[in-house]
PDB file of C-alpha atoms and ligand atoms in Angstrom:
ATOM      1  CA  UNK A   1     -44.371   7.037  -4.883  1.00 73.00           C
ATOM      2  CA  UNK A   2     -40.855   8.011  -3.378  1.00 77.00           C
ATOM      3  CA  UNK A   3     -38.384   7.065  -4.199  1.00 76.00           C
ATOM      4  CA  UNK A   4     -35.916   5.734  -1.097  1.00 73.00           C
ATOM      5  CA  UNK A   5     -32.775   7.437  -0.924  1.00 67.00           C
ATOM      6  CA  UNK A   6     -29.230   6.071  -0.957  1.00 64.00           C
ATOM      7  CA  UNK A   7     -28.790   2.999   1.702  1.00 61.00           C
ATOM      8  CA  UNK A   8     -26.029   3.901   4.283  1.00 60.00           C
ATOM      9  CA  UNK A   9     -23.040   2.745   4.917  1.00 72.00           C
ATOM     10  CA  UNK A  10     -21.326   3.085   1.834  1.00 95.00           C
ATOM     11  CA  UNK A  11     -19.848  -0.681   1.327  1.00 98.00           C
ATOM     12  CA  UNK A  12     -16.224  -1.108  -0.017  1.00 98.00           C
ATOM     13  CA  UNK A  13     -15.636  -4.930  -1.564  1.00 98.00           C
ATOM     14  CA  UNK A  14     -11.556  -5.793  -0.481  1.00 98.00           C
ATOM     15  CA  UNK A  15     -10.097  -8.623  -1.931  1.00 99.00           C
ATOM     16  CA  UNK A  16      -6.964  -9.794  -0.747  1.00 99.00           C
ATOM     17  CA  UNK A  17      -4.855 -12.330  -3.338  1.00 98.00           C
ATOM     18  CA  UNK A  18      -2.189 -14.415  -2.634  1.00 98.00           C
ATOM     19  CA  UNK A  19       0.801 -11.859  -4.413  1.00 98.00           C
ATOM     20  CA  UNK A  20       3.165 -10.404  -2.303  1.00 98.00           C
ATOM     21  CA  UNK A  21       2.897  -7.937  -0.278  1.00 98.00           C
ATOM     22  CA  UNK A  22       0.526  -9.028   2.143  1.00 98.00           C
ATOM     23  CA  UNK A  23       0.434  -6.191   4.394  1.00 98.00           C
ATOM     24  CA  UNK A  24      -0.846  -3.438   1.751  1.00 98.00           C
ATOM     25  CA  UNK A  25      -4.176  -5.937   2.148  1.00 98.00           C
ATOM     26  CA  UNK A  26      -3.870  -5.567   6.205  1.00 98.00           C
ATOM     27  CA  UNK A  27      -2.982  -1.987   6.016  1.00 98.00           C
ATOM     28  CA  UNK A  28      -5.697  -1.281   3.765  1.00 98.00           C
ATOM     29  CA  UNK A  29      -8.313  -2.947   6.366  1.00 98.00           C
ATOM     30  CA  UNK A  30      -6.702  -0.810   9.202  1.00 98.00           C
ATOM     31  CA  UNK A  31      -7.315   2.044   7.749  1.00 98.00           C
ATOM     32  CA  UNK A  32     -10.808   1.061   6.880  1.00 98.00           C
ATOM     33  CA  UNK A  33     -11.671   0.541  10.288  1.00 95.00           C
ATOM     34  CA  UNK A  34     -11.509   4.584  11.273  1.00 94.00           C
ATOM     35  CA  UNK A  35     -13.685   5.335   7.605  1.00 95.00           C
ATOM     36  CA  UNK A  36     -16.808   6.049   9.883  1.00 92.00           C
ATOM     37  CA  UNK A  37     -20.225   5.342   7.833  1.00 94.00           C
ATOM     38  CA  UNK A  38     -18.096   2.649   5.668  1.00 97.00           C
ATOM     39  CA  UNK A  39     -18.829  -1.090   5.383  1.00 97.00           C
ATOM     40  CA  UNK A  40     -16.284  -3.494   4.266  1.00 98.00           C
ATOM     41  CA  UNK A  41     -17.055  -6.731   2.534  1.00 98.00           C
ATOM     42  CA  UNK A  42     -13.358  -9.250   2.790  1.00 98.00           C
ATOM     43  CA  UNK A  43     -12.533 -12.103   0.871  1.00 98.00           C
ATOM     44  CA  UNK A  44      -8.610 -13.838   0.868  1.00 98.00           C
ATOM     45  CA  UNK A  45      -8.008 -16.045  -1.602  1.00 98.00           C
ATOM     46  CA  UNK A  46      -6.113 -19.715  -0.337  1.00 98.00           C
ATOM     47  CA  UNK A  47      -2.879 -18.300  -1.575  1.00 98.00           C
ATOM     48  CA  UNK A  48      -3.440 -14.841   0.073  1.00 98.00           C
ATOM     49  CA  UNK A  49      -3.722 -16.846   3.712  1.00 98.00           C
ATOM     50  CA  UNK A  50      -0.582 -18.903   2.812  1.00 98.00           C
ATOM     51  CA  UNK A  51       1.481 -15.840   2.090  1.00 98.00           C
ATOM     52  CA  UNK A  52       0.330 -13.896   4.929  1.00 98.00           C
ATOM     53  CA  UNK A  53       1.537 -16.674   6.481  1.00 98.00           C
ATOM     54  CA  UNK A  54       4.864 -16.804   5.263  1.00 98.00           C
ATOM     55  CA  UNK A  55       5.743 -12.929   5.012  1.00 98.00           C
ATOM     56  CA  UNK A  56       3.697 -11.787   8.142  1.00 98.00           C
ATOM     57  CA  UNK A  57       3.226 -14.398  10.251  1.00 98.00           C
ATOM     58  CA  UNK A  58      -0.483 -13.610  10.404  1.00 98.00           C
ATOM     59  CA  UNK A  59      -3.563 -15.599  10.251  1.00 98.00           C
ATOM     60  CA  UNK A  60      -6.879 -15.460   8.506  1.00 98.00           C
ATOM     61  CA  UNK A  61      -8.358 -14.233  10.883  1.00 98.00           C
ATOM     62  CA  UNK A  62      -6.498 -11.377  11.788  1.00 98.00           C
ATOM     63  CA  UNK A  63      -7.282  -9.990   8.727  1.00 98.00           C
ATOM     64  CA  UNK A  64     -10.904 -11.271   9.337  1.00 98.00           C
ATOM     65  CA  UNK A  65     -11.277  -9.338  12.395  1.00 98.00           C
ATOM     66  CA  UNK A  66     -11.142  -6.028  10.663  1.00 98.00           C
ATOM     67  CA  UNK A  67     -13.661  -6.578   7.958  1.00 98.00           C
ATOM     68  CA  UNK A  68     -17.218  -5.719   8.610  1.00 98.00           C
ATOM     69  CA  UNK A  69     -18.547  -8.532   7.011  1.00 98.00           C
ATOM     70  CA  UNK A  70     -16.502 -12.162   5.773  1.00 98.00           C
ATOM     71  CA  UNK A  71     -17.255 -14.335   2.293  1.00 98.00           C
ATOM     72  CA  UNK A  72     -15.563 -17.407   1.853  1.00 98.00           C
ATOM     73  CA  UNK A  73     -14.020 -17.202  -1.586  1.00 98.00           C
ATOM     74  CA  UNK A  74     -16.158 -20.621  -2.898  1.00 98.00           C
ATOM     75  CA  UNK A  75     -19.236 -19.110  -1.641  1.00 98.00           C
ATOM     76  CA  UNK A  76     -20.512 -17.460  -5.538  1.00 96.00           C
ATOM     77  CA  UNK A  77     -23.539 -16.483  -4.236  1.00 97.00           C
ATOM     78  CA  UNK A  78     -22.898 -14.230  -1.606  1.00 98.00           C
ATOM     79  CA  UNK A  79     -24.441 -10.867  -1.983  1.00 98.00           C
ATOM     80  CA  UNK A  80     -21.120  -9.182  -3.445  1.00 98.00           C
ATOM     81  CA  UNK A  81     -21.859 -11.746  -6.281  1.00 98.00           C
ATOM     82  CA  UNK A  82     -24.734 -10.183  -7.628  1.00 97.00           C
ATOM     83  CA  UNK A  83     -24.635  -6.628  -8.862  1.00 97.00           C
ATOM     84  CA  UNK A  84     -28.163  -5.790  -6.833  1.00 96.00           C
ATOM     85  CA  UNK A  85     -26.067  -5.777  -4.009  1.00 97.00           C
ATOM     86  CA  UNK A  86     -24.646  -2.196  -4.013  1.00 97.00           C
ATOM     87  CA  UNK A  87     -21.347  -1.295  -3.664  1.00 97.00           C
ATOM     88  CA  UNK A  88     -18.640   2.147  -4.016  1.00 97.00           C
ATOM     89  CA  UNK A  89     -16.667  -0.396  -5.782  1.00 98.00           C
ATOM     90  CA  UNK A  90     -13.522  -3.300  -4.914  1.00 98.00           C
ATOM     91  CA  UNK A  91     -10.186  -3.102  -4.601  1.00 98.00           C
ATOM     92  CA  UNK A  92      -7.872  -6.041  -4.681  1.00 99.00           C
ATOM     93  CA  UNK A  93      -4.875  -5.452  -2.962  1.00 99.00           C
ATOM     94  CA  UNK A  94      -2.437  -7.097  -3.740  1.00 98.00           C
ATOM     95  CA  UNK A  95      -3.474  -8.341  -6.889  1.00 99.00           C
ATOM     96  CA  UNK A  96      -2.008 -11.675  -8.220  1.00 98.00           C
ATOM     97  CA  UNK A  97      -1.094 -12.096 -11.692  1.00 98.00           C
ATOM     98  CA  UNK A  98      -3.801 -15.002 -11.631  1.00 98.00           C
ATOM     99  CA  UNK A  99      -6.468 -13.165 -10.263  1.00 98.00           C
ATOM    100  CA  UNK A 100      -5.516 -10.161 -12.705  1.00 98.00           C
ATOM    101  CA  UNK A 101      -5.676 -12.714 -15.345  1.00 98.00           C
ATOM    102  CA  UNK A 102      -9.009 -14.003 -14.377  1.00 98.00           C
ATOM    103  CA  UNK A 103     -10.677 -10.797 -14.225  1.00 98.00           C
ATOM    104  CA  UNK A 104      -9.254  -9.623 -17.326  1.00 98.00           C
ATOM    105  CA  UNK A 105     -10.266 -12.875 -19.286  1.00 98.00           C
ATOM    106  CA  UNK A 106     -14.083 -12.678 -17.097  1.00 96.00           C
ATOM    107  CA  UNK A 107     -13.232 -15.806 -15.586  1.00 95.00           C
ATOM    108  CA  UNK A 108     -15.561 -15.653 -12.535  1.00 94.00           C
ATOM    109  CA  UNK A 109     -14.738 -19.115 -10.796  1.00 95.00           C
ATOM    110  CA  UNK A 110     -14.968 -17.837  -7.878  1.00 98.00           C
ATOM    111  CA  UNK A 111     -16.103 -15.024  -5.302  1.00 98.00           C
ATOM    112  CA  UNK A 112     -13.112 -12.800  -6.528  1.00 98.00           C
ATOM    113  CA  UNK A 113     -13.587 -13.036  -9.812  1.00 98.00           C
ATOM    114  CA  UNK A 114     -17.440 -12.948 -10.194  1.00 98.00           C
ATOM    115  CA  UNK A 115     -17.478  -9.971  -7.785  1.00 98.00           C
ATOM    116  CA  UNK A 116     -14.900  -8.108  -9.654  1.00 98.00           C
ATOM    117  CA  UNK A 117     -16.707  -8.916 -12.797  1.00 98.00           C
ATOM    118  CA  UNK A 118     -19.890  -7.609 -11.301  1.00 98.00           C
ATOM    119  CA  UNK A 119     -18.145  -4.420 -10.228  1.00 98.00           C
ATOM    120  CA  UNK A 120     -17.005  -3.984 -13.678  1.00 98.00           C
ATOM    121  CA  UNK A 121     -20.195  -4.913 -15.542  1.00 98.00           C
ATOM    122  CA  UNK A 122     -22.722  -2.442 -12.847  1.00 98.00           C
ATOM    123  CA  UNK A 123     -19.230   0.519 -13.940  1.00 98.00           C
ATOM    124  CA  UNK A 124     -18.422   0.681 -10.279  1.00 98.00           C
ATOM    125  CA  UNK A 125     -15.034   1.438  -9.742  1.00 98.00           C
ATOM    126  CA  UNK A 126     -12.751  -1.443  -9.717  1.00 98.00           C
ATOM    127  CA  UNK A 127      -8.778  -0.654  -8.469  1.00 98.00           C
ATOM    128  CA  UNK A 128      -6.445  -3.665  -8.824  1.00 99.00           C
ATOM    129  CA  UNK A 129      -3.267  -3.713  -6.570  1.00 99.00           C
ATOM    130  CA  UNK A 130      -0.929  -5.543  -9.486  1.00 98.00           C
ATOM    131  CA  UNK A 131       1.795  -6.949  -7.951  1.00 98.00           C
ATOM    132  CA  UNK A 132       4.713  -8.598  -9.827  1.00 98.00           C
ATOM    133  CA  UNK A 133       8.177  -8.098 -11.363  1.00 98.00           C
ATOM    134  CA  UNK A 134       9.533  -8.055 -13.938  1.00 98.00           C
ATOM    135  CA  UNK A 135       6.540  -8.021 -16.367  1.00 98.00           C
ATOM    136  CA  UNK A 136       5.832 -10.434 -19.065  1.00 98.00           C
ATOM    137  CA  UNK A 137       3.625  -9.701 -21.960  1.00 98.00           C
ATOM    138  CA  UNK A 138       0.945 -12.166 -20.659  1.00 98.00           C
ATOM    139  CA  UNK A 139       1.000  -9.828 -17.703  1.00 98.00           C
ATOM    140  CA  UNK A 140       1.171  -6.602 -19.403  1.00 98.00           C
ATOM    141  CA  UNK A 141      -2.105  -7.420 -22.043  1.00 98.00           C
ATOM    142  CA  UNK A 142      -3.451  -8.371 -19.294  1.00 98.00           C
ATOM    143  CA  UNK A 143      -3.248  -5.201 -17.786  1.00 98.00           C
ATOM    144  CA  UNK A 144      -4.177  -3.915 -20.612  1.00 98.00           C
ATOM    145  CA  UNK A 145      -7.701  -5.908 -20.681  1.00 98.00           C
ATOM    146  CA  UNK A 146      -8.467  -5.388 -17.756  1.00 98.00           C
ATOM    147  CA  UNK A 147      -7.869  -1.155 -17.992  1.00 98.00           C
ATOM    148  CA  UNK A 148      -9.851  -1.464 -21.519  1.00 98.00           C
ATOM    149  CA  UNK A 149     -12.963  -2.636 -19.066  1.00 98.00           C
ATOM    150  CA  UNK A 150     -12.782   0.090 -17.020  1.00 98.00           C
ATOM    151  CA  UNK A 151     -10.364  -1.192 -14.257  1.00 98.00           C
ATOM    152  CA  UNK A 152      -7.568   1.015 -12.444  1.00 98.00           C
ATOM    153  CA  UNK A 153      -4.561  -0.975 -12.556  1.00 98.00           C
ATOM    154  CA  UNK A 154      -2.742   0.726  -9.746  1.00 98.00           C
ATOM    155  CA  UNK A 155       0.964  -1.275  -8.612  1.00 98.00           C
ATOM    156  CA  UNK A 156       1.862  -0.532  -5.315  1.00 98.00           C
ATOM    157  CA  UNK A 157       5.212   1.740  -6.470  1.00 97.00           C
ATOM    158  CA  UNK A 158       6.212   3.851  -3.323  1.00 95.00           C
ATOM    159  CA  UNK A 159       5.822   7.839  -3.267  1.00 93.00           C
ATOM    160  CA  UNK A 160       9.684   8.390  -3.055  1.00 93.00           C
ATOM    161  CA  UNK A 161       8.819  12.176  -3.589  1.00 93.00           C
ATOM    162  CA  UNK A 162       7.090  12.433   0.008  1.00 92.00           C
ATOM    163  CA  UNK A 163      10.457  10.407   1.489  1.00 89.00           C
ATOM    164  CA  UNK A 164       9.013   7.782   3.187  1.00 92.00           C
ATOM    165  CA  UNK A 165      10.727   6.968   6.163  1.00 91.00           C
ATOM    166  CA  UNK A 166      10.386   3.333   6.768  1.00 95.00           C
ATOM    167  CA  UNK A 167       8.458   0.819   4.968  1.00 96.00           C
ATOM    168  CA  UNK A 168       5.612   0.647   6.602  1.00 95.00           C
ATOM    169  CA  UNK A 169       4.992   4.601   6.089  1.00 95.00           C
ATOM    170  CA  UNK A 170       5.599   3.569   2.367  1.00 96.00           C
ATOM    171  CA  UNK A 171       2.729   0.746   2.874  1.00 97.00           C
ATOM    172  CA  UNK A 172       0.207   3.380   4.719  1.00 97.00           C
ATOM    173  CA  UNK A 173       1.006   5.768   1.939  1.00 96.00           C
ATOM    174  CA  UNK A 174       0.196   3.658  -0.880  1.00 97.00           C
ATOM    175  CA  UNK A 175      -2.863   2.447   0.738  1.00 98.00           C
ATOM    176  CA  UNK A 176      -3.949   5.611   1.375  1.00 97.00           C
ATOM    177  CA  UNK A 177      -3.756   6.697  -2.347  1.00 97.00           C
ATOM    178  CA  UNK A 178      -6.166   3.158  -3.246  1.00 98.00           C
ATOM    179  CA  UNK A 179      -8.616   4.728  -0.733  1.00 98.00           C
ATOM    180  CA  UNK A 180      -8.159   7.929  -2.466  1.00 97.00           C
ATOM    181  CA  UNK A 181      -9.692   6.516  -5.537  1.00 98.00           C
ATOM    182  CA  UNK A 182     -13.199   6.102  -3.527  1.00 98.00           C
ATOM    183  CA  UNK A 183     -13.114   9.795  -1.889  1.00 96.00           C
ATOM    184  CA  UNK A 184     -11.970   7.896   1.246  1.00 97.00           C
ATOM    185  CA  UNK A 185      -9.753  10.821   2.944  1.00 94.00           C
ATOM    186  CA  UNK A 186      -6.557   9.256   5.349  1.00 93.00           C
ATOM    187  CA  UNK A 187      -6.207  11.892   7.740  1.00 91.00           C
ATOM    188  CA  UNK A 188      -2.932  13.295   7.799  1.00 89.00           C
ATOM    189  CA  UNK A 189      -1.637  11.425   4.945  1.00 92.00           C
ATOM    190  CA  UNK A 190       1.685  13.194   3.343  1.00 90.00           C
ATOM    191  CA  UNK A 191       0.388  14.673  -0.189  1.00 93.00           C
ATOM    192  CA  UNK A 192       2.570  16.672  -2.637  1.00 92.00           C
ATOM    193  CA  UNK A 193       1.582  20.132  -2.328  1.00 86.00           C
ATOM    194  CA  UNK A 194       5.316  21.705  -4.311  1.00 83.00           C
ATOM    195  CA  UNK A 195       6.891  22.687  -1.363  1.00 67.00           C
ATOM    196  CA  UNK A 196       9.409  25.958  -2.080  1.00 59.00           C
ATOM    197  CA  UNK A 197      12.524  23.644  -2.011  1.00 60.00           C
ATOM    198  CA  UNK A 198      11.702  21.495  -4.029  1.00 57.00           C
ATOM    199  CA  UNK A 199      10.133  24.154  -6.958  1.00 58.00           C
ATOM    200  CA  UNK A 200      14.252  25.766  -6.424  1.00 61.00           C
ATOM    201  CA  UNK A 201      15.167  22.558  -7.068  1.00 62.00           C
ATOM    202  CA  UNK A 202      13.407  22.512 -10.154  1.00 62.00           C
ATOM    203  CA  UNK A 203      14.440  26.082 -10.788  1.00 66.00           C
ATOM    204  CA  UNK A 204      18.232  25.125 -10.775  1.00 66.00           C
ATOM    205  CA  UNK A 205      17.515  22.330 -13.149  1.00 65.00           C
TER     206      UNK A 205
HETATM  207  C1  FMN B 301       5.355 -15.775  -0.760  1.00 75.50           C
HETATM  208  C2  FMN B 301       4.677 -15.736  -2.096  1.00 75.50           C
HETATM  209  C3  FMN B 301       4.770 -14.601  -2.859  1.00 75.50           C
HETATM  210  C4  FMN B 301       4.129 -14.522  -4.099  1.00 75.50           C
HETATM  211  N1  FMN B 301       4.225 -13.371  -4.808  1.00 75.50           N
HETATM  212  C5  FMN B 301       3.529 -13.245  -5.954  1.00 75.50           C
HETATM  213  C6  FMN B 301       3.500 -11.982  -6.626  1.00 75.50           C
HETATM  214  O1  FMN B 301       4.100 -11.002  -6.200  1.00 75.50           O
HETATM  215  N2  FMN B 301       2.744 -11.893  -7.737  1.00 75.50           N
HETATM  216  C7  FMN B 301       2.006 -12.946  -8.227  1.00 75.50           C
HETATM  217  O2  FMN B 301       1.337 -12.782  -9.225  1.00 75.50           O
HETATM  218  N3  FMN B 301       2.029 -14.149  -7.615  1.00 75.50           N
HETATM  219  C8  FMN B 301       2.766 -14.314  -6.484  1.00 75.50           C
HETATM  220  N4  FMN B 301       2.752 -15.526  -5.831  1.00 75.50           N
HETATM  221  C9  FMN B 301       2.072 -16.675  -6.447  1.00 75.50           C
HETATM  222  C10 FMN B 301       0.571 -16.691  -6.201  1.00 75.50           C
HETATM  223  O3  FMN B 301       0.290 -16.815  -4.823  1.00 75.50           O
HETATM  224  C11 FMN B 301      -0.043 -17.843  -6.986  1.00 75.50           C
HETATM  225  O4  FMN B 301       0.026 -17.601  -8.369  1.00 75.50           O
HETATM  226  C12 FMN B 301      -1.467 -18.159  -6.591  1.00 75.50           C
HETATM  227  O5  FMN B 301      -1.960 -19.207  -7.392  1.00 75.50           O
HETATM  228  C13 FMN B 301      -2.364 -16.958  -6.727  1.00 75.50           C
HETATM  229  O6  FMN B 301      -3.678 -17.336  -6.392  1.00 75.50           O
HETATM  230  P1  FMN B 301      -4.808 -16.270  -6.154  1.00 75.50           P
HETATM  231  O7  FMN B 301      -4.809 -15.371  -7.346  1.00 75.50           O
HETATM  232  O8  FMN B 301      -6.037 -17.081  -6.049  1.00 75.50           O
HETATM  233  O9  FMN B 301      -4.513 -15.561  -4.894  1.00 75.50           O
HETATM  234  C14 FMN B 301       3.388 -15.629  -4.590  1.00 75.50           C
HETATM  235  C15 FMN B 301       3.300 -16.788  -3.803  1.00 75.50           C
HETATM  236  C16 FMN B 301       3.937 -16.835  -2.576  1.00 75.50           C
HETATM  237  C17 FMN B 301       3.815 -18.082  -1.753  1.00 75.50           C
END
């Protein structure tokens, strides 16, 4: 017998919850779209529709349209529910301080949840988007739980050392370093490579 190898496309579960900073989730999908040979599996939370509402203007189904393939986040037994169904991993950006709190605890009440728990339980890689400020301790354990099971906890915190120039290069950039975490390469994305005036910066320190 042989055995078959790898199934192409690599598939990419993005969850998008309803903390701020809606357009990391939108960026993210944008930049999907040129990862040739990559499929991605979307699910937006109720809240994560309302606040694209309210800080983009956008619709469900411009975010939707991007995605390869669409789960409603009630439907538990879609095939990024079960960990037969073989994924790089999930990233959910941004992540809510419920959702964080539900995958942390293993609360899987719904698609988000149970397919982050499945990521976690099959040790795919799982990169959560936290998104809130200030921290409480609820929050921060939380964290905590969630890194002790193998999650990245990875809060969208600009790369003020590249100088971003507007927000939205600040966005691209710190999507770019989520799809870093799955080998997924941004072309021409700014990376810190100690340029000479910055290491005689450092010198006259
Ligand atoms: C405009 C807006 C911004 C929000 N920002 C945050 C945030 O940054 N972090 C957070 O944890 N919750 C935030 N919330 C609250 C969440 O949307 C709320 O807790 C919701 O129940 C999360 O549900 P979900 O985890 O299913 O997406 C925000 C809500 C709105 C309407």
């Amino acid at each position: 017998m042989t055995l078959a190898p790898t199934p192409t496309p690599q598939r990419l579960v993005i969850a998008v919850s309803g903390a701020s900073g809606s357009l990391l989730g939108l960026r993210l999908l944008q930049l999907m779209q040129q990862a040739s040979g990559w499929e991605t599996h979307l699910v937006l939370s109720s809240a994560a529709v309302l606040t694209a509402k309210l800080e983009l203007n956008e619709t469900r189904e411009t975010f939707e349209a991007l995605a390869t393939q669409v789960h409603s986040n009630k439907d538990i037994g879609a095939s990024i529910a079960s960990g037969s169904f073989r994924t790089a991993g999930m990233v959910v950006i941004p992540c809510s301080m419920n959702t964080l709190s539900g995958i942390a605890n293993g609360a899987s009440s719904n698609l988000i949840t149970r397919a982050a728990d499945v990521t976690l339980k099959e040790r795919r890689k799982l990169v959560l988007v936290t998104r809130e400020a200030p921290l409480n301790l609820i929050h921060l354990r939380n964290m905590t739980l969630a890194t002790e099971a193998g999650a990245v906890i990875m809060p969208p915190v600009p790369s003020f050392y590249l100088g971003p120039c507007s927000l939205d290069d600040a966005v691209t950039q710190m999507a770019g370093r989520v799809l870093d975490q799955f080998n997924i390469d941004v072309p021409g994305m700014k990376r810190w490579d100690g340029p000479v005036q910055a290491s005689t910066a450092a010198q006259n320190f």
